[in-house]
Amino acid sequence: MDLRALELHELRELFKELGEPSYRGEQVFHWITCREAISFHEMTDLPKSLRSRLSELFSLELPEVIETKTDVDGTTKFAIKLKDGEVIESVLIPERDHYTLCVSTQVGCPIGCKFCLTGTMGFKRNLTTGEIISQVVIGRRYVKEKELELPLRNIVFMGMGEPLLNYENLLKALKILAHPKGFNYSKKRLTVSTVGIIEKIKKLAKDFPTALAISLHAPFDDLRRELIPIAVRYSVKDLIEVCREFPRIKNSRITVEYVLLRGINTDLKCAKRLAELLKGKVFKVNLIPFNPHPELPFERPTEEEIEAFQRYLLDRGILTTIRKSKGLNIRAACGQLRAEIQSAFN
Ligand code: SAH
Ligand code: SF4
């Protein structure tokens, strides 16, 4: 059993079943979350005999980090090998006053977006809740070990995979990450990025609304369906509508991710339609200049094209930022480090 996959109430139950007082479960929850423990022997407020017993019953071993690459801008990418040998990625990104950790939710991805390396890799399996949480523990331990100045404050589910297609494990991970007696991440600082699985967005809205990002990439259904095969099931209009109803924490905005692909979705027609779709104060746009890779048939627009697209939206009152290409030198785009490691092995 992976204790990192358990919520506080489940750990309390487990300790009762072990014949221990339930508050021991609460102590262990504290240690394995915000204290990032990797062994029971660290848990100095537990009796020695209990620590030994727990060590025999459970393992707190983390998945192995097989490669760590840091770019000059401070972006660090971890390639993490899971128990069954599959490799996933997490990326630690420095911001002005904190770090953001980008975590994976699946090995590969079943959606198959045409511009995404993870998408071209196909789908292997869902990550367990424990594997999702382990990435956070790995990131936090790294920040501590390297004595980095800034706190790891934001978690974004923008690594490999489609989070909402691994709904139950994601939901549990979100609850563990937000629990005040554990990691205590504010829900505003947990961002679920989705390609737009409408029924699951509605479910998240009811179950545990965190911050939301949607990967729109095109304002027209036909173009969007060319880029994102699953979009045949969802119209742009319905997707935007369901987002407008999503509960937002303190009126924070929903992020619309828009990968800029040269000559594909960067023309005036797209900008105009996008501005119409997103008018009001619900959304902000994050433009992501395409991160090229030899296996992907697209080009990155020029700086002028990128800025013109942003300018058009800004002039129409749409909050619009351009994602800086952090970690370009270490291939920090979705799926790229894993792909490199795999081709090195094959
Ligand atoms: N599956 C979810 C979350 C993971 S992908 C989703 O699609 O939202 C996270 C983001 O990375 C998406 O917005 C995706 O469009 C973007 N992305 C994928 N490949 C990219 C590339 N080659 N260049 C730039 N952005 C890319
Ligand atoms: Fe999957 Fe997101 Fe990549 Fe699309 S962009 S293939 S949904 S990981």
mmCIF file of C-alpha atoms and ligand atoms in Angstrom:
data_model
loop_
_atom_site.group_PDB
_atom_site.id
_atom_site.type_symbol
_atom_site.label_atom_id
_atom_site.label_comp_id
_atom_site.label_asym_id
_atom_site.label_seq_id
_atom_site.Cartn_x
_atom_site.Cartn_y
_atom_site.Cartn_z
ATOM 1 C CA MET A 1 0.000 0.000 0.000
ATOM 2 C CA ASP A 2 1.215 3.495 -0.877
ATOM 3 C CA LEU A 3 0.531 5.735 2.119
ATOM 4 C CA ARG A 4 1.036 8.832 -0.046
ATOM 5 C CA ALA A 5 -2.202 7.970 -1.842
ATOM 6 C CA LEU A 6 -4.249 8.217 1.347
ATOM 7 C CA GLU A 7 -6.272 11.173 2.539
ATOM 8 C CA LEU A 8 -6.101 12.144 6.199
ATOM 9 C CA HIS A 9 -9.330 10.367 7.155
ATOM 10 C CA GLU A 10 -8.103 7.187 5.484
ATOM 11 C CA LEU A 11 -4.809 7.285 7.365
ATOM 12 C CA ARG A 12 -6.706 7.752 10.622
ATOM 13 C CA GLU A 13 -8.812 4.685 9.773
ATOM 14 C CA LEU A 14 -5.753 2.683 8.859
ATOM 15 C CA PHE A 15 -4.095 3.396 12.192
ATOM 16 C CA LYS A 16 -7.236 2.392 14.045
ATOM 17 C CA GLU A 17 -7.178 -0.882 12.144
ATOM 18 C CA LEU A 18 -3.563 -1.336 13.194
ATOM 19 C CA GLY A 19 -4.689 -0.965 16.809
ATOM 20 C CA GLU A 20 -3.119 2.475 17.188
ATOM 21 C CA PRO A 21 -4.787 5.746 18.144
ATOM 22 C CA SER A 22 -6.071 7.579 15.064
ATOM 23 C CA TYR A 23 -4.004 10.688 15.823
ATOM 24 C CA ARG A 24 -0.941 8.644 14.847
ATOM 25 C CA GLY A 25 -2.419 8.664 11.353
ATOM 26 C CA GLU A 26 -2.528 12.423 11.510
ATOM 27 C CA GLN A 27 1.131 12.583 12.570
ATOM 28 C CA VAL A 28 2.158 10.322 9.697
ATOM 29 C CA PHE A 29 0.066 12.409 7.271
ATOM 30 C CA HIS A 30 1.970 15.481 8.392
ATOM 31 C CA TRP A 31 5.344 13.770 7.938
ATOM 32 C CA ILE A 32 4.720 12.315 4.492
ATOM 33 C CA THR A 33 3.223 15.526 3.124
ATOM 34 C CA CYS A 34 4.689 18.844 4.212
ATOM 35 C CA ARG A 35 7.716 17.277 5.923
ATOM 36 C CA GLU A 36 8.511 15.197 2.813
ATOM 37 C CA ALA A 37 9.593 12.158 4.864
ATOM 38 C CA ILE A 38 11.021 9.201 2.979
ATOM 39 C CA SER A 39 11.460 6.916 6.010
ATOM 40 C CA PHE A 40 9.542 6.253 9.221
ATOM 41 C CA HIS A 41 12.734 6.684 11.252
ATOM 42 C CA GLU A 42 12.578 10.423 10.656
ATOM 43 C CA MET A 43 9.250 10.591 12.480
ATOM 44 C CA THR A 44 10.695 11.459 15.855
ATOM 45 C CA ASP A 45 7.359 12.102 17.556
ATOM 46 C CA LEU A 46 6.321 8.468 17.005
ATOM 47 C CA PRO A 47 7.391 5.716 19.449
ATOM 48 C CA LYS A 48 10.409 3.787 18.192
ATOM 49 C CA SER A 49 8.552 0.497 18.275
ATOM 50 C CA LEU A 50 5.805 1.928 16.063
ATOM 51 C CA ARG A 51 8.345 3.308 13.619
ATOM 52 C CA SER A 52 9.939 -0.118 13.274
ATOM 53 C CA ARG A 53 6.568 -1.767 12.812
ATOM 54 C CA LEU A 54 5.562 0.720 10.119
ATOM 55 C CA SER A 55 8.881 0.235 8.307
ATOM 56 C CA GLU A 56 8.101 -3.475 8.078
ATOM 57 C CA LEU A 57 4.583 -2.896 6.807
ATOM 58 C CA PHE A 58 4.995 0.008 4.379
ATOM 59 C CA SER A 59 7.574 1.633 2.147
ATOM 60 C CA LEU A 60 8.012 5.373 1.695
ATOM 61 C CA GLU A 61 10.517 4.982 -1.090
ATOM 62 C CA LEU A 62 10.050 7.558 -3.856
ATOM 63 C CA PRO A 63 10.219 6.721 -7.547
ATOM 64 C CA GLU A 64 13.780 7.141 -8.828
ATOM 65 C CA VAL A 65 14.876 10.396 -10.443
ATOM 66 C CA ILE A 66 17.000 9.088 -13.303
ATOM 67 C CA GLU A 67 17.903 12.439 -14.767
ATOM 68 C CA THR A 68 17.885 16.046 -13.565
ATOM 69 C CA LYS A 69 18.614 18.831 -16.023
ATOM 70 C CA THR A 70 18.783 22.494 -15.140
ATOM 71 C CA ASP A 71 18.672 25.250 -17.749
ATOM 72 C CA VAL A 72 20.503 28.566 -17.382
ATOM 73 C CA ASP A 73 17.181 30.223 -16.527
ATOM 74 C CA GLY A 74 16.830 27.921 -13.494
ATOM 75 C CA THR A 75 14.167 25.643 -14.968
ATOM 76 C CA THR A 76 14.824 22.103 -13.783
ATOM 77 C CA LYS A 77 13.423 19.041 -15.373
ATOM 78 C CA PHE A 78 13.207 15.657 -13.649
ATOM 79 C CA ALA A 79 12.882 12.379 -15.484
ATOM 80 C CA ILE A 80 11.288 10.001 -13.014
ATOM 81 C CA LYS A 81 11.274 6.223 -13.355
ATOM 82 C CA LEU A 82 8.209 4.531 -11.911
ATOM 83 C CA LYS A 83 8.121 1.068 -10.333
ATOM 84 C CA ASP A 84 7.124 -0.611 -13.598
ATOM 85 C CA GLY A 85 9.944 1.099 -15.510
ATOM 86 C CA GLU A 86 7.834 3.778 -17.202
ATOM 87 C CA VAL A 87 9.375 7.243 -17.286
ATOM 88 C CA ILE A 88 7.483 10.465 -16.614
ATOM 89 C CA GLU A 89 8.532 14.086 -16.273
ATOM 90 C CA SER A 90 8.080 16.946 -13.853
ATOM 91 C CA VAL A 91 9.392 20.454 -14.377
ATOM 92 C CA LEU A 92 10.304 22.985 -11.689
ATOM 93 C CA ILE A 93 9.921 26.533 -12.989
ATOM 94 C CA PRO A 94 11.257 29.619 -11.191
ATOM 95 C CA GLU A 95 8.887 32.597 -11.104
ATOM 96 C CA ARG A 96 9.344 36.028 -9.550
ATOM 97 C CA ASP A 97 8.640 35.050 -5.940
ATOM 98 C CA HIS A 98 8.028 31.302 -5.984
ATOM 99 C CA TYR A 99 8.528 28.067 -7.862
ATOM 100 C CA THR A 100 5.869 26.331 -9.898
ATOM 101 C CA LEU A 101 5.983 22.573 -10.359
ATOM 102 C CA CYS A 102 4.489 21.100 -13.489
ATOM 103 C CA VAL A 103 3.396 17.511 -12.876
ATOM 104 C CA SER A 104 2.302 14.612 -15.071
ATOM 105 C CA THR A 105 -0.938 12.659 -14.633
ATOM 106 C CA GLN A 106 -0.526 9.886 -17.203
ATOM 107 C CA VAL A 107 2.211 7.939 -18.955
ATOM 108 C CA GLY A 108 1.688 9.203 -22.501
ATOM 109 C CA CYS A 109 -1.694 10.633 -23.452
ATOM 110 C CA PRO A 110 -4.674 9.229 -25.364
ATOM 111 C CA ILE A 111 -5.728 12.575 -26.883
ATOM 112 C CA GLY A 112 -3.050 12.771 -29.562
ATOM 113 C CA CYS A 113 -2.834 16.529 -30.168
ATOM 114 C CA LYS A 114 -0.867 17.022 -33.367
ATOM 115 C CA PHE A 115 1.623 19.522 -31.894
ATOM 116 C CA CYS A 116 2.383 17.608 -28.693
ATOM 117 C CA LEU A 117 5.166 15.079 -28.319
ATOM 118 C CA THR A 118 3.374 13.289 -25.496
ATOM 119 C CA GLY A 119 0.395 13.006 -27.815
ATOM 120 C CA THR A 120 2.414 11.313 -30.560
ATOM 121 C CA MET A 121 3.696 8.786 -28.019
ATOM 122 C CA GLY A 122 0.263 7.261 -27.406
ATOM 123 C CA PHE A 123 -1.239 6.243 -24.089
ATOM 124 C CA LYS A 124 0.399 3.819 -21.677
ATOM 125 C CA ARG A 125 -1.439 4.141 -18.373
ATOM 126 C CA ASN A 126 -2.844 6.425 -15.721
ATOM 127 C CA LEU A 127 -0.637 7.502 -12.821
ATOM 128 C CA THR A 128 -1.743 6.455 -9.357
ATOM 129 C CA THR A 129 -2.535 9.112 -6.762
ATOM 130 C CA GLY A 130 0.701 8.123 -5.017
ATOM 131 C CA GLU A 131 2.705 8.685 -8.199
ATOM 132 C CA ILE A 132 1.168 12.137 -8.636
ATOM 133 C CA ILE A 133 1.914 13.096 -5.027
ATOM 134 C CA SER A 134 5.446 11.653 -5.265
ATOM 135 C CA GLN A 135 6.312 14.178 -7.978
ATOM 136 C CA VAL A 136 5.415 16.975 -5.577
ATOM 137 C CA VAL A 137 7.507 15.421 -2.806
ATOM 138 C CA ILE A 138 10.446 15.076 -5.215
ATOM 139 C CA GLY A 139 10.110 18.731 -6.256
ATOM 140 C CA ARG A 140 9.882 19.961 -2.671
ATOM 141 C CA ARG A 141 12.833 17.869 -1.520
ATOM 142 C CA TYR A 142 14.894 19.261 -4.409
ATOM 143 C CA VAL A 143 14.063 22.848 -3.437
ATOM 144 C CA LYS A 144 15.119 22.082 0.142
ATOM 145 C CA GLU A 145 18.276 20.140 -0.697
ATOM 146 C CA LYS A 146 19.512 22.795 -3.100
ATOM 147 C CA GLU A 147 18.591 25.464 -0.555
ATOM 148 C CA LEU A 148 16.744 27.361 -3.249
ATOM 149 C CA GLU A 149 15.493 30.676 -1.967
ATOM 150 C CA LEU A 150 11.912 30.578 -3.186
ATOM 151 C CA PRO A 151 9.070 28.367 -1.944
ATOM 152 C CA LEU A 152 7.395 25.799 -4.196
ATOM 153 C CA ARG A 153 3.968 27.369 -4.083
ATOM 154 C CA ASN A 154 2.135 26.459 -7.278
ATOM 155 C CA ILE A 155 1.330 23.070 -8.738
ATOM 156 C CA VAL A 156 0.136 22.918 -12.323
ATOM 157 C CA PHE A 157 -1.173 19.736 -13.933
ATOM 158 C CA MET A 158 0.372 20.519 -17.304
ATOM 159 C CA GLY A 159 2.902 17.721 -17.649
ATOM 160 C CA MET A 160 2.332 14.534 -19.574
ATOM 161 C CA GLY A 161 -1.230 13.357 -19.949
ATOM 162 C CA GLU A 162 -4.785 14.634 -19.724
ATOM 163 C CA PRO A 163 -5.614 15.095 -16.019
ATOM 164 C CA LEU A 164 -9.379 14.832 -16.420
ATOM 165 C CA LEU A 165 -9.066 11.415 -18.074
ATOM 166 C CA ASN A 166 -7.489 10.211 -14.824
ATOM 167 C CA TYR A 167 -10.241 11.827 -12.807
ATOM 168 C CA GLU A 168 -10.476 9.761 -9.606
ATOM 169 C CA ASN A 169 -6.719 9.675 -8.960
ATOM 170 C CA LEU A 170 -6.418 13.368 -9.780
ATOM 171 C CA LEU A 171 -9.285 14.296 -7.452
ATOM 172 C CA LYS A 172 -7.719 12.401 -4.574
ATOM 173 C CA ALA A 173 -4.336 14.000 -5.213
ATOM 174 C CA LEU A 174 -5.954 17.463 -5.240
ATOM 175 C CA LYS A 175 -7.634 16.805 -1.904
ATOM 176 C CA ILE A 176 -4.367 15.610 -0.354
ATOM 177 C CA LEU A 177 -2.438 18.596 -1.746
ATOM 178 C CA ALA A 178 -4.973 21.110 -0.442
ATOM 179 C CA HIS A 179 -5.459 19.648 3.031
ATOM 180 C CA PRO A 180 -4.538 22.249 5.678
ATOM 181 C CA LYS A 181 -2.917 19.608 7.900
ATOM 182 C CA GLY A 182 -0.654 18.486 5.086
ATOM 183 C CA PHE A 183 0.829 20.273 2.064
ATOM 184 C CA ASN A 184 -1.773 22.984 2.551
ATOM 185 C CA TYR A 185 -1.731 24.288 -1.028
ATOM 186 C CA SER A 186 -4.393 26.874 -1.635
ATOM 187 C CA LYS A 187 -6.886 25.680 -4.257
ATOM 188 C CA LYS A 188 -6.116 28.836 -6.177
ATOM 189 C CA ARG A 189 -2.550 27.576 -6.564
ATOM 190 C CA LEU A 190 -3.477 24.150 -7.880
ATOM 191 C CA THR A 191 -4.174 24.468 -11.601
ATOM 192 C CA VAL A 192 -5.765 21.692 -13.606
ATOM 193 C CA SER A 193 -5.066 22.069 -17.308
ATOM 194 C CA THR A 194 -7.450 20.235 -19.612
ATOM 195 C CA VAL A 195 -7.966 19.830 -23.307
ATOM 196 C CA GLY A 196 -11.663 20.305 -22.523
ATOM 197 C CA ILE A 197 -13.440 17.142 -21.372
ATOM 198 C CA ILE A 198 -16.719 18.928 -20.702
ATOM 199 C CA GLU A 199 -18.468 16.353 -18.515
ATOM 200 C CA LYS A 200 -15.391 16.121 -16.292
ATOM 201 C CA ILE A 201 -15.072 19.897 -16.005
ATOM 202 C CA LYS A 202 -18.654 19.909 -14.716
ATOM 203 C CA LYS A 203 -17.785 17.158 -12.260
ATOM 204 C CA LEU A 204 -14.716 18.991 -11.000
ATOM 205 C CA ALA A 205 -16.858 22.100 -10.546
ATOM 206 C CA LYS A 206 -19.033 20.126 -8.135
ATOM 207 C CA ASP A 207 -16.421 17.928 -6.465
ATOM 208 C CA PHE A 208 -13.425 20.165 -5.867
ATOM 209 C CA PRO A 209 -13.057 23.329 -7.947
ATOM 210 C CA THR A 210 -9.433 24.415 -8.194
ATOM 211 C CA ALA A 211 -7.913 26.853 -10.651
ATOM 212 C CA LEU A 212 -8.675 25.848 -14.236
ATOM 213 C CA ALA A 213 -6.793 26.157 -17.512
ATOM 214 C CA ILE A 214 -8.249 25.031 -20.828
ATOM 215 C CA SER A 215 -6.255 24.207 -23.921
ATOM 216 C CA LEU A 216 -8.268 25.917 -26.626
ATOM 217 C CA HIS A 217 -5.666 26.447 -29.383
ATOM 218 C CA ALA A 218 -8.277 27.363 -31.991
ATOM 219 C CA PRO A 219 -11.511 29.384 -31.894
ATOM 220 C CA PHE A 220 -13.166 27.465 -34.758
ATOM 221 C CA ASP A 221 -14.448 23.912 -34.436
ATOM 222 C CA ASP A 222 -13.034 22.656 -37.737
ATOM 223 C CA LEU A 223 -9.518 23.894 -37.048
ATOM 224 C CA ARG A 224 -9.634 22.777 -33.418
ATOM 225 C CA ARG A 225 -10.709 19.292 -34.508
ATOM 226 C CA GLU A 226 -7.749 19.057 -36.854
ATOM 227 C CA LEU A 227 -5.345 19.860 -34.033
ATOM 228 C CA ILE A 228 -7.108 18.001 -31.205
ATOM 229 C CA PRO A 229 -8.857 14.821 -32.397
ATOM 230 C CA ILE A 230 -11.098 14.482 -29.291
ATOM 231 C CA ALA A 231 -12.577 17.923 -30.011
ATOM 232 C CA VAL A 232 -15.038 16.275 -32.434
ATOM 233 C CA ARG A 233 -17.017 15.467 -29.297
ATOM 234 C CA TYR A 234 -17.064 19.017 -27.951
ATOM 235 C CA SER A 235 -17.805 22.336 -29.583
ATOM 236 C CA VAL A 236 -15.828 25.471 -28.777
ATOM 237 C CA LYS A 237 -19.081 27.174 -27.849
ATOM 238 C CA ASP A 238 -20.076 24.503 -25.306
ATOM 239 C CA LEU A 239 -16.580 24.446 -23.845
ATOM 240 C CA ILE A 240 -16.513 28.195 -23.286
ATOM 241 C CA GLU A 241 -20.009 28.059 -21.825
ATOM 242 C CA VAL A 242 -19.142 25.371 -19.288
ATOM 243 C CA CYS A 243 -16.070 27.356 -18.255
ATOM 244 C CA ARG A 244 -18.126 30.477 -17.689
ATOM 245 C CA GLU A 245 -20.145 28.492 -15.144
ATOM 246 C CA PHE A 246 -17.109 27.016 -13.381
ATOM 247 C CA PRO A 247 -16.783 28.295 -9.787
ATOM 248 C CA ARG A 248 -13.842 30.666 -9.584
ATOM 249 C CA ILE A 249 -11.980 31.354 -6.364
ATOM 250 C CA LYS A 250 -12.224 35.055 -5.549
ATOM 251 C CA ASN A 251 -13.082 35.767 -9.182
ATOM 252 C CA SER A 252 -9.663 34.617 -10.376
ATOM 253 C CA ARG A 253 -9.660 34.056 -14.105
ATOM 254 C CA ILE A 254 -9.710 30.857 -16.076
ATOM 255 C CA THR A 255 -6.626 30.511 -18.244
ATOM 256 C CA VAL A 256 -7.092 29.866 -21.937
ATOM 257 C CA GLU A 257 -3.981 28.206 -23.322
ATOM 258 C CA TYR A 258 -3.337 28.883 -26.975
ATOM 259 C CA VAL A 259 -0.332 27.280 -28.669
ATOM 260 C CA LEU A 260 0.769 29.553 -31.514
ATOM 261 C CA LEU A 261 1.451 27.517 -34.650
ATOM 262 C CA ARG A 262 2.855 29.470 -37.549
ATOM 263 C CA GLY A 263 0.442 29.883 -40.437
ATOM 264 C CA ILE A 264 -2.190 27.719 -38.715
ATOM 265 C CA ASN A 265 -3.950 29.590 -35.906
ATOM 266 C CA THR A 266 -2.247 32.992 -35.789
ATOM 267 C CA ASP A 267 -4.143 34.956 -38.431
ATOM 268 C CA LEU A 268 -6.458 37.913 -37.930
ATOM 269 C CA LYS A 269 -9.555 35.769 -38.358
ATOM 270 C CA CYS A 270 -8.533 33.592 -35.402
ATOM 271 C CA ALA A 271 -7.596 36.575 -33.240
ATOM 272 C CA LYS A 272 -10.912 38.258 -33.989
ATOM 273 C CA ARG A 273 -13.021 35.213 -33.189
ATOM 274 C CA LEU A 274 -10.999 34.539 -30.030
ATOM 275 C CA ALA A 275 -11.593 38.074 -28.784
ATOM 276 C CA GLU A 276 -15.344 37.680 -29.388
ATOM 277 C CA LEU A 277 -15.509 34.323 -27.633
ATOM 278 C CA LEU A 278 -13.639 35.442 -24.534
ATOM 279 C CA LYS A 279 -15.042 38.904 -23.952
ATOM 280 C CA GLY A 280 -15.711 39.831 -20.345
ATOM 281 C CA LYS A 281 -13.718 39.205 -17.196
ATOM 282 C CA VAL A 282 -13.852 35.429 -16.887
ATOM 283 C CA PHE A 283 -10.822 34.477 -18.948
ATOM 284 C CA LYS A 284 -7.203 35.384 -19.465
ATOM 285 C CA VAL A 285 -5.210 34.145 -22.407
ATOM 286 C CA ASN A 286 -1.793 32.550 -22.198
ATOM 287 C CA LEU A 287 -0.155 32.397 -25.611
ATOM 288 C CA ILE A 288 2.355 29.550 -25.876
ATOM 289 C CA PRO A 289 4.708 29.897 -28.841
ATOM 290 C CA PHE A 290 5.086 26.388 -30.285
ATOM 291 C CA ASN A 291 8.087 24.527 -28.957
ATOM 292 C CA PRO A 292 9.568 22.871 -32.036
ATOM 293 C CA HIS A 293 10.739 19.275 -32.238
ATOM 294 C CA PRO A 294 11.991 17.361 -35.297
ATOM 295 C CA GLU A 295 9.080 14.920 -35.045
ATOM 296 C CA LEU A 296 6.397 17.616 -34.990
ATOM 297 C CA PRO A 297 5.176 19.148 -38.293
ATOM 298 C CA PHE A 298 4.764 22.759 -37.136
ATOM 299 C CA GLU A 299 6.757 25.956 -36.862
ATOM 300 C CA ARG A 300 7.035 28.606 -34.227
ATOM 301 C CA PRO A 301 5.793 32.032 -35.371
ATOM 302 C CA THR A 302 8.231 34.960 -35.463
ATOM 303 C CA GLU A 303 8.456 37.322 -32.495
ATOM 304 C CA GLU A 304 6.598 39.959 -34.549
ATOM 305 C CA GLU A 305 3.736 37.569 -35.288
ATOM 306 C CA ILE A 306 3.521 36.549 -31.633
ATOM 307 C CA GLU A 307 3.450 40.136 -30.444
ATOM 308 C CA ALA A 308 0.912 41.197 -33.070
ATOM 309 C CA PHE A 309 -1.443 38.426 -31.954
ATOM 310 C CA GLN A 310 -1.085 39.502 -28.340
ATOM 311 C CA ARG A 311 -1.546 43.184 -29.239
ATOM 312 C CA TYR A 312 -4.774 42.456 -31.096
ATOM 313 C CA LEU A 313 -6.277 40.733 -28.049
ATOM 314 C CA LEU A 314 -4.983 43.343 -25.583
ATOM 315 C CA ASP A 315 -6.484 46.124 -27.675
ATOM 316 C CA ARG A 316 -9.865 44.424 -27.353
ATOM 317 C CA GLY A 317 -9.628 44.237 -23.575
ATOM 318 C CA ILE A 318 -8.566 40.574 -23.306
ATOM 319 C CA LEU A 319 -5.877 39.996 -20.657
ATOM 320 C CA THR A 320 -3.164 38.248 -22.621
ATOM 321 C CA THR A 321 0.316 37.051 -21.660
ATOM 322 C CA ILE A 322 2.971 35.241 -23.634
ATOM 323 C CA ARG A 323 4.494 32.209 -21.972
ATOM 324 C CA LYS A 324 8.212 32.633 -21.875
ATOM 325 C CA SER A 325 10.013 29.655 -23.309
ATOM 326 C CA LYS A 326 11.603 28.519 -20.133
ATOM 327 C CA GLY A 327 13.880 25.539 -20.310
ATOM 328 C CA LEU A 328 14.203 25.513 -24.096
ATOM 329 C CA ASN A 329 17.806 24.336 -23.781
ATOM 330 C CA ILE A 330 16.846 21.289 -21.774
ATOM 331 C CA ARG A 331 13.867 20.358 -23.935
ATOM 332 C CA ALA A 332 11.411 21.206 -21.205
ATOM 333 C CA ALA A 333 8.363 21.032 -23.440
ATOM 334 C CA CYS A 334 5.823 18.378 -22.755
ATOM 335 C CA GLY A 335 7.271 14.924 -23.314
ATOM 336 C CA GLN A 336 10.541 16.011 -24.842
ATOM 337 C CA LEU A 337 12.992 14.841 -22.190
ATOM 338 C CA ARG A 338 11.305 11.493 -21.902
ATOM 339 C CA ALA A 339 11.476 11.109 -25.675
ATOM 340 C CA GLU A 340 15.171 11.853 -25.598
ATOM 341 C CA ILE A 341 15.846 9.333 -22.871
ATOM 342 C CA GLN A 342 13.855 6.681 -24.701
ATOM 343 C CA SER A 343 15.637 7.210 -27.980
ATOM 344 C CA ALA A 344 18.930 6.987 -26.096
ATOM 345 C CA PHE A 345 17.879 3.563 -24.785
ATOM 346 C CA ASN A 346 16.366 2.214 -27.998
HETATM 347 N N1 SAH B 1 -3.429 17.533 -21.401
HETATM 348 C C1 SAH B 1 -3.548 18.773 -20.750
HETATM 349 C C2 SAH B 1 -2.362 19.131 -19.895
HETATM 350 C C3 SAH B 1 -1.000 18.773 -20.406
HETATM 351 S S1 SAH B 1 -0.474 19.585 -21.891
HETATM 352 C C4 SAH B 1 -3.802 19.870 -21.786
HETATM 353 O O1 SAH B 1 -3.672 19.627 -22.969
HETATM 354 O O2 SAH B 1 -4.168 20.966 -21.351
HETATM 355 C C5 SAH B 1 -0.063 21.192 -21.245
HETATM 356 C C6 SAH B 1 0.082 22.277 -22.302
HETATM 357 O O3 SAH B 1 1.277 22.076 -23.075
HETATM 358 C C7 SAH B 1 -1.063 22.314 -23.277
HETATM 359 O O4 SAH B 1 -1.653 23.588 -23.329
HETATM 360 C C8 SAH B 1 -0.389 21.955 -24.564
HETATM 361 O O5 SAH B 1 -1.047 22.509 -25.635
HETATM 362 C C9 SAH B 1 1.015 22.472 -24.395
HETATM 363 N N2 SAH B 1 1.954 21.892 -25.371
HETATM 364 C C10 SAH B 1 2.064 20.613 -25.750
HETATM 365 N N3 SAH B 1 3.022 20.467 -26.695
HETATM 366 C C11 SAH B 1 3.531 21.684 -26.925
HETATM 367 C C12 SAH B 1 4.542 22.190 -27.806
HETATM 368 N N4 SAH B 1 5.247 21.387 -28.615
HETATM 369 N N5 SAH B 1 4.803 23.521 -27.772
HETATM 370 C C13 SAH B 1 4.113 24.327 -26.947
HETATM 371 N N6 SAH B 1 3.165 23.908 -26.103
HETATM 372 C C14 SAH B 1 2.853 22.603 -26.089
HETATM 373 FE FE1 SF4 B 2 -2.466 15.165 -24.266
HETATM 374 FE FE2 SF4 B 2 -2.348 17.747 -23.486
HETATM 375 FE FE3 SF4 B 2 -0.496 16.701 -25.155
HETATM 376 FE FE4 SF4 B 2 -2.964 17.087 -26.034
HETATM 377 S S1 SF4 B 2 -1.523 18.671 -25.343
HETATM 378 S S2 SF4 B 2 -1.726 15.240 -26.377
HETATM 379 S S3 SF4 B 2 -4.145 16.597 -24.242
HETATM 380 S S4 SF4 B 2 -0.842 16.112 -23.058
#
